[in-house]
Coordinates of C-alpha atoms in Angstrom, one line a residue:
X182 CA 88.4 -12.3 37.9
X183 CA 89.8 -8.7 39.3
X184 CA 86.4 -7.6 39.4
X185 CA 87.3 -5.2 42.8
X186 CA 90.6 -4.3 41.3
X187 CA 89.4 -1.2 39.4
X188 CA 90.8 2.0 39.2
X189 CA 88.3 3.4 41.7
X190 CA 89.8 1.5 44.2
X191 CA 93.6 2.1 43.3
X192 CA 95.4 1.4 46.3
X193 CA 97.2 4.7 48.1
X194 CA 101.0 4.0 47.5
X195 CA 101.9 4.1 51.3
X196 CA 99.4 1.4 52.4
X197 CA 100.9 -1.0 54.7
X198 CA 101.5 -4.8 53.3
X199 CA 98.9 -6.2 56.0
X200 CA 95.9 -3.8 54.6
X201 CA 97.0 -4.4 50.8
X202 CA 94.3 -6.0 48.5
X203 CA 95.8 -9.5 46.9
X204 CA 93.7 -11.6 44.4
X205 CA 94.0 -15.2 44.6
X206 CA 95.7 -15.4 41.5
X207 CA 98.4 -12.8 43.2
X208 CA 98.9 -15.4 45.7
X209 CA 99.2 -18.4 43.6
X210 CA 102.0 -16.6 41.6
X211 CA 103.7 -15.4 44.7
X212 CA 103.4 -18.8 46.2
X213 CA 104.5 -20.9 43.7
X214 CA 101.7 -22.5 43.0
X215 CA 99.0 -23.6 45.7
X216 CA 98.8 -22.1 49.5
X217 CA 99.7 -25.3 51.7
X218 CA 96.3 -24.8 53.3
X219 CA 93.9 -25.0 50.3
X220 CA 93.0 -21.6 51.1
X221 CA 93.1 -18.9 48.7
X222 CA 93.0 -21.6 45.7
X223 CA 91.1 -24.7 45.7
X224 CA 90.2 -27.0 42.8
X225 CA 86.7 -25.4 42.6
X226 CA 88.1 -21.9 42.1
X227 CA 91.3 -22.3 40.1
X228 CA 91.2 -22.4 36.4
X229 CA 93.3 -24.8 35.8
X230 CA 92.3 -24.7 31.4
X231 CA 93.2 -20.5 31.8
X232 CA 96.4 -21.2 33.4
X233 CA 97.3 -24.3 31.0
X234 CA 96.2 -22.2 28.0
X235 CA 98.4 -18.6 29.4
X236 CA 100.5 -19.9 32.3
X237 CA 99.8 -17.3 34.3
X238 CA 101.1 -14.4 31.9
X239 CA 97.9 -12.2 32.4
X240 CA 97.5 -12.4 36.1
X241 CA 101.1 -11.8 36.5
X242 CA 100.8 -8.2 33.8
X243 CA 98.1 -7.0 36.1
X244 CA 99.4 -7.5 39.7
X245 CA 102.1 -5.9 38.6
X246 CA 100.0 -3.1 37.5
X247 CA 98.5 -3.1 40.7
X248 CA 101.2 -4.1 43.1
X249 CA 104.8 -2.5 41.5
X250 CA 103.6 1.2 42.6
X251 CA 103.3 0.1 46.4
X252 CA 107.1 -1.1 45.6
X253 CA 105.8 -5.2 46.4
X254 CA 107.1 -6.0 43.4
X255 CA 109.4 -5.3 40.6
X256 CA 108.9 -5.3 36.9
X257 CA 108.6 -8.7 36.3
X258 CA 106.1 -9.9 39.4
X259 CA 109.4 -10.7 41.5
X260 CA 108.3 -9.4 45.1
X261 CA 110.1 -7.2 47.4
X262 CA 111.9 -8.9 50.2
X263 CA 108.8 -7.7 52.6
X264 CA 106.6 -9.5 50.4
X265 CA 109.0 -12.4 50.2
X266 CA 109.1 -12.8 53.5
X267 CA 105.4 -12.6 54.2
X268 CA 104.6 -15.0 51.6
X269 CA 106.9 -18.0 52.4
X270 CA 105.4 -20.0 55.3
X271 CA 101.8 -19.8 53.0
X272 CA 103.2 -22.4 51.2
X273 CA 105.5 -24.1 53.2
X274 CA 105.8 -27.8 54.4
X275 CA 105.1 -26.6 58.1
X276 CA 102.0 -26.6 60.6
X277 CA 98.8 -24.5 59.8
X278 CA 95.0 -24.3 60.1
X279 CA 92.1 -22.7 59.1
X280 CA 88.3 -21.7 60.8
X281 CA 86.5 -24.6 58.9
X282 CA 86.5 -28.1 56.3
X283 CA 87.8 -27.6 53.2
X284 CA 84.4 -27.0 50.8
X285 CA 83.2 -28.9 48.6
X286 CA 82.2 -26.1 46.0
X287 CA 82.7 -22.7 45.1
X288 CA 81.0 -21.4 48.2
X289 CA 83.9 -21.0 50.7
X290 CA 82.5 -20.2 54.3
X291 CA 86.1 -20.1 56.0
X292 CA 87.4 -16.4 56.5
X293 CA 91.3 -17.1 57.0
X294 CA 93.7 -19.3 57.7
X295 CA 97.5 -19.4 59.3
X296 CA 100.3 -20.6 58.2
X297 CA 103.9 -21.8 60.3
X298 CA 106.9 -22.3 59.1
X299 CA 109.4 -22.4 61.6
X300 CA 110.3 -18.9 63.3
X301 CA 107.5 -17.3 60.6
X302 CA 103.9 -17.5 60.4
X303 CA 101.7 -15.7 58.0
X304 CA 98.0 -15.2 58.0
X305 CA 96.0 -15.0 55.2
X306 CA 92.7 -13.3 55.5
X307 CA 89.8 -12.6 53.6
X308 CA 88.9 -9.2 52.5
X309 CA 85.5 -7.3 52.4
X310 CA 82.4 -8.0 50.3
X311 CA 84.6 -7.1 47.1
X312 CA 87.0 -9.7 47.5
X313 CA 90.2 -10.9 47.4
X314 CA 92.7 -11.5 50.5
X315 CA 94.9 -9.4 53.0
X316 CA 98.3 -11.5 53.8
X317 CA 99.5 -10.6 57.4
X318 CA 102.7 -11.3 58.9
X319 CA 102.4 -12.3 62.7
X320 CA 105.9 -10.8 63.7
X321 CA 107.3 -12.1 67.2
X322 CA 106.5 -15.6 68.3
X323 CA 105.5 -14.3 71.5
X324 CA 102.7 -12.1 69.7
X325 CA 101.2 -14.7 67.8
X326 CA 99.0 -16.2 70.5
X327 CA 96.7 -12.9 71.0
X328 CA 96.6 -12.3 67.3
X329 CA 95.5 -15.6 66.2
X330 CA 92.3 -15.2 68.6
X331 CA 91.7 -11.8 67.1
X332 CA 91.9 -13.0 63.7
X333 CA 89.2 -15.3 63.8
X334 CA 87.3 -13.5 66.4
X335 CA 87.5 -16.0 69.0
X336 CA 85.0 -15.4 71.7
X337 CA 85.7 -15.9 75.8
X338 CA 86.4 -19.2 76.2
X339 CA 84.6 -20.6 79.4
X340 CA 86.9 -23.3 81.3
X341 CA 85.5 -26.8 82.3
X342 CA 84.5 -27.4 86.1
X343 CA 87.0 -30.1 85.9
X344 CA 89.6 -30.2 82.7
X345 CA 90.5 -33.1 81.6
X346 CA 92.0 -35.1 78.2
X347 CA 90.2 -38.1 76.4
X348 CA 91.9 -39.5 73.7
X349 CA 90.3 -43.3 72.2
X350 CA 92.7 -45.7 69.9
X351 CA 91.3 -46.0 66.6
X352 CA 89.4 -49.2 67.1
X353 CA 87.6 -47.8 70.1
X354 CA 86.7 -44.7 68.4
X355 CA 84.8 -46.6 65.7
X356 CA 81.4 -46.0 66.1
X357 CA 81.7 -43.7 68.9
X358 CA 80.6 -40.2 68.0
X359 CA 77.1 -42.1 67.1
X360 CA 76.8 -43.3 70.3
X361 CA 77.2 -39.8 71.7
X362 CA 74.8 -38.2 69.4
X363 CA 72.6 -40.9 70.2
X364 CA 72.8 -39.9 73.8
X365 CA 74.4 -44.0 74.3
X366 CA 76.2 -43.5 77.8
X367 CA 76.4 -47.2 77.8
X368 CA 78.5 -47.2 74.8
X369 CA 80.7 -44.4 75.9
X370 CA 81.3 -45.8 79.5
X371 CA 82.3 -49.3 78.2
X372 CA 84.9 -47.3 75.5
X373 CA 86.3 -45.7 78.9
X374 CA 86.6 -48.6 80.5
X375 CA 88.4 -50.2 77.7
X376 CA 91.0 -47.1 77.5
X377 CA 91.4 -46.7 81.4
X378 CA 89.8 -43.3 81.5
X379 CA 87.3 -41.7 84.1
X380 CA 83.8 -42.4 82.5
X381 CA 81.8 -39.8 84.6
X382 CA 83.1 -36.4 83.3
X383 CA 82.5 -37.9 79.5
X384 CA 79.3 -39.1 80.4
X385 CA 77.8 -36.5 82.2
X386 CA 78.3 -34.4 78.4
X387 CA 76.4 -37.5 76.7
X388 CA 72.8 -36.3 76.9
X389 CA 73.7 -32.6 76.2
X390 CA 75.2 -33.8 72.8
X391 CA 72.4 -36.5 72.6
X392 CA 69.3 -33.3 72.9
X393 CA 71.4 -31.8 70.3
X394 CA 71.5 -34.2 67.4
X395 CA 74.7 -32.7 66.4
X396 CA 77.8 -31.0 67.7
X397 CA 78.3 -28.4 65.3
X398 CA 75.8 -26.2 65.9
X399 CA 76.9 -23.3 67.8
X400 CA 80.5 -24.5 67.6
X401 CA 83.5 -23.0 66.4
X402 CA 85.2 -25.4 63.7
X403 CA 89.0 -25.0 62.8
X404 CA 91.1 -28.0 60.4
X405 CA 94.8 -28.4 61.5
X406 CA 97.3 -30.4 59.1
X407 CA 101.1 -30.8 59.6
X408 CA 103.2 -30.8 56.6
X409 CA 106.5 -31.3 58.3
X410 CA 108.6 -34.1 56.5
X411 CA 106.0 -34.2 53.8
X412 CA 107.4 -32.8 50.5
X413 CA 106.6 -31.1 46.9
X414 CA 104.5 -33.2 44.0
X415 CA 107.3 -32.8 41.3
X416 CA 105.9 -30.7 38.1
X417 CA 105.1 -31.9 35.5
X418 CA 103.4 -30.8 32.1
X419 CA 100.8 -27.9 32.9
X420 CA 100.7 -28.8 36.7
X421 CA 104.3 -27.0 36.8
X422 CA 103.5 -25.5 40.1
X423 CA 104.1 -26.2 43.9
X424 CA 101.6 -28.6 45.4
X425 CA 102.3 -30.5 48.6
X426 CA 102.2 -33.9 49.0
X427 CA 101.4 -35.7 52.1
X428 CA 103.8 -38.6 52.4
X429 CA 105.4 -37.7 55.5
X430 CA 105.2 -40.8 58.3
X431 CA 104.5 -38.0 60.3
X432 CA 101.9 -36.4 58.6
X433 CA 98.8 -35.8 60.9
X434 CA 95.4 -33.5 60.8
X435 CA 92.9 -32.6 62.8
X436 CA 89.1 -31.4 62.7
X437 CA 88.6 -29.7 65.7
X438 CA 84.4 -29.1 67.2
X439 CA 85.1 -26.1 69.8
X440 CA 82.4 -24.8 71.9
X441 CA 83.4 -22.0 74.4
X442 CA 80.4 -21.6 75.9
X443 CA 80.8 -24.9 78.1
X444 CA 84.9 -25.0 77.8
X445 CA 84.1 -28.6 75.7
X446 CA 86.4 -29.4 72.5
X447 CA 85.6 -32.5 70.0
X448 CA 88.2 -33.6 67.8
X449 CA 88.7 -36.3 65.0
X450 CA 92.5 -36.6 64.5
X451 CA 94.3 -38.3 61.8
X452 CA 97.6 -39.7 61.6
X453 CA 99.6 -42.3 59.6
X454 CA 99.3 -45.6 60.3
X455 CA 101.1 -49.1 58.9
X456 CA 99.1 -50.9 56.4
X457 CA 98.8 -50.7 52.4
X458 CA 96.0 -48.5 51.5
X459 CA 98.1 -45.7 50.1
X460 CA 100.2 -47.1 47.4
X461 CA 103.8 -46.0 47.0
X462 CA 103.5 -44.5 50.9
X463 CA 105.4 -46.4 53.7
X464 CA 101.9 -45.8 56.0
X465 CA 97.7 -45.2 55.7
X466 CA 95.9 -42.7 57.2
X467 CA 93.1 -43.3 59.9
X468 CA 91.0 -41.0 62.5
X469 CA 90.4 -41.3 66.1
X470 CA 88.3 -39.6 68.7
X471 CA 89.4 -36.8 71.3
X472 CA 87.7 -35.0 73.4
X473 CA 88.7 -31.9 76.2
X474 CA 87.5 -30.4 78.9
X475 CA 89.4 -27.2 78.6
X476 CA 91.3 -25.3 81.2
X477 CA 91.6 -21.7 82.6
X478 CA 93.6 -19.3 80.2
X479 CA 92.8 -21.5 76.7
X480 CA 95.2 -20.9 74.0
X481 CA 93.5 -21.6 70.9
X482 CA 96.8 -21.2 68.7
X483 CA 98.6 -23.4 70.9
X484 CA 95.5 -25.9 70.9
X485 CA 95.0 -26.4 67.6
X486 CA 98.7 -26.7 66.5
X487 CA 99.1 -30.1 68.6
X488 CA 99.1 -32.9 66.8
X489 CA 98.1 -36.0 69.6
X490 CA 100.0 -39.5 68.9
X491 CA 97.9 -42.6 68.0
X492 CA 96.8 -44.0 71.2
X493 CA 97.3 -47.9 71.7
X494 CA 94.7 -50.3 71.1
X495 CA 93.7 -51.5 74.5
X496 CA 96.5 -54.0 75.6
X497 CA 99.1 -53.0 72.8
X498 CA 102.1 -51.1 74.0
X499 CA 102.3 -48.7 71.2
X500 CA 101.5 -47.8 68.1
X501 CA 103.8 -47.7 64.9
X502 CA 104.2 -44.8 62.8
X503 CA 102.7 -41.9 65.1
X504 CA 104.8 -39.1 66.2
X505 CA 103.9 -35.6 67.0

């Protein structure tokens, strides 16, 4: 479990909070419970029969073996108000992302994620080939921009000819990524039509995702959700830890395709619609299709942090329960 914790690689007492080593047991304990983001702990990599059968008492005896000489926490695993402070937004009920889907199994290709919670936002970053997690605090909003792309290594990000913003209601968007991977122009010239957008600029990118067969390859892939107004499942028996629970009318999430090489950016959002698919919840959730041409001077933090309302079916008004 601490397998790169060993006394070989004792960490020097003066090493600064972003370069300290933290197992994801550390941050589970430090947390609460679960990282907002499914990050550090996911079903496949928590042991959920250790922690019922211990609670957490031997991970908490040995980061404080490992973590009370750099004075991050005291005696009894209660962190310093540096730590504190880093480790609040990670588990907050506030905005964040990662560079990737949440997996499916052990294997975990995503290298970090970040986490907003107001005025704060915290990264959390894997380590090296031995493991664990850095936790870095992004200081001054103004800051977090450039270190966000440094983070996850974002590469120059080539504008558009000609920027521009499609977004398709949830009934068009059905069935149109196949028509794009399918290189059908048809199909994705009537769905402009149908939401008053310029076909041509859309259309012209059809057969370029069409010789592809898929739009991930070569791409860039980062998952957005926003937690605001959601809140906390309550504990109960051995799940007594913090676990969020989307039930917020607001809630919304977004899988985001980016490809700087041609400035083009495929997303399938989510937010909360009416309906009574999720029992107990006032809304259901359902997807639709965006797609940019980006600008001059991207801003990947600031991209991937808005949340787009529900567009209206073609002829309706509006649409209920989608804010941003």
């Amino acid at each position: 479990m601490f397998e790169f914790m060993t006394r070989r690689h004792a960490q020097p007492a003066d090493t600064p909070l972003e370069e300290v080593r933290f197992t994801r047991e550390d941050i589970f304990l430090l947390a609460g419970g679960f990282d907002s983001m499914g990050f550090a702990l996911t079903q496949f990599t928590f042991d959920i029969v250790g922690y019922a059968r211990h609670r957490g008492a031997p991970w908490r005896e040995d980061m404080v073996a490992r973590l009370a000489p750099l004075g991050l926490v005291d005696a009894s695993g209660t962190p310093s108000d540096e730590l504190a402070a880093a480790v609040g937004p990670l588990s907050s009920l506030g905005v964040m992302f990662t560079d990737g889907d949440h997996p499916t199994s052990r294997r975990d290709p995503r290298t970090a994620s970040v986490s907003i919670d107001g005025d704060r936002a915290t990264a959390l970053v894997k380590a090296d080939r031995r493991g664990g997690f850095r936790i870095v605090p992004l200081g001054e909003r103004s800051t977090w921009p450039g270190k966000v792309e440094r983070i996850f290594g974002l590469p120059p990000v080539f504008p558009a000819p000609e920027p521009a913003s499609y977004r398709f209601s949830i009934g068009v968007s059905k069935g149109l990524g196949a028509a794009m991977r399918a290189g059908d122009v048809g199909r994705v010239r009537a769905a402009c039509d149908l939401m008053g957008l310029p076909a041509e600029p859309l259309c012209s990118l059809v057969p370029w995702v069409g010789r592809r067969g898929s739009i991930l390859r070569d791409a860039l892939i980062f998952c957005s959700l926003d937690y605001r107004g959601s809140s906390y499942l309550e504990p109960e028996g051995v799940y007594d830890f913090r676990m969020v629970l989307a039930d917020s009318p607001r809630f919304h999430t977004m899988h985001s395709i980016l490809h700087p090489a041609i400035g083009v950016s495929f997303t399938e959002a989510y937010g909360v619609v009416e309906g009574p698919e999720r029992p107990g919840y006032p809304c259901r959730i359902d997807s639709f299709v965006c797609v940019d041409f980006l600008p001059p001077g991207f801003d990947l933090l600031a991209y991937v942090t808005d949340f787009y309302d529900i567009p209206p079916e073609p002829g309706e008004e509006g649409t209920s329960c989608s804010s941003s």
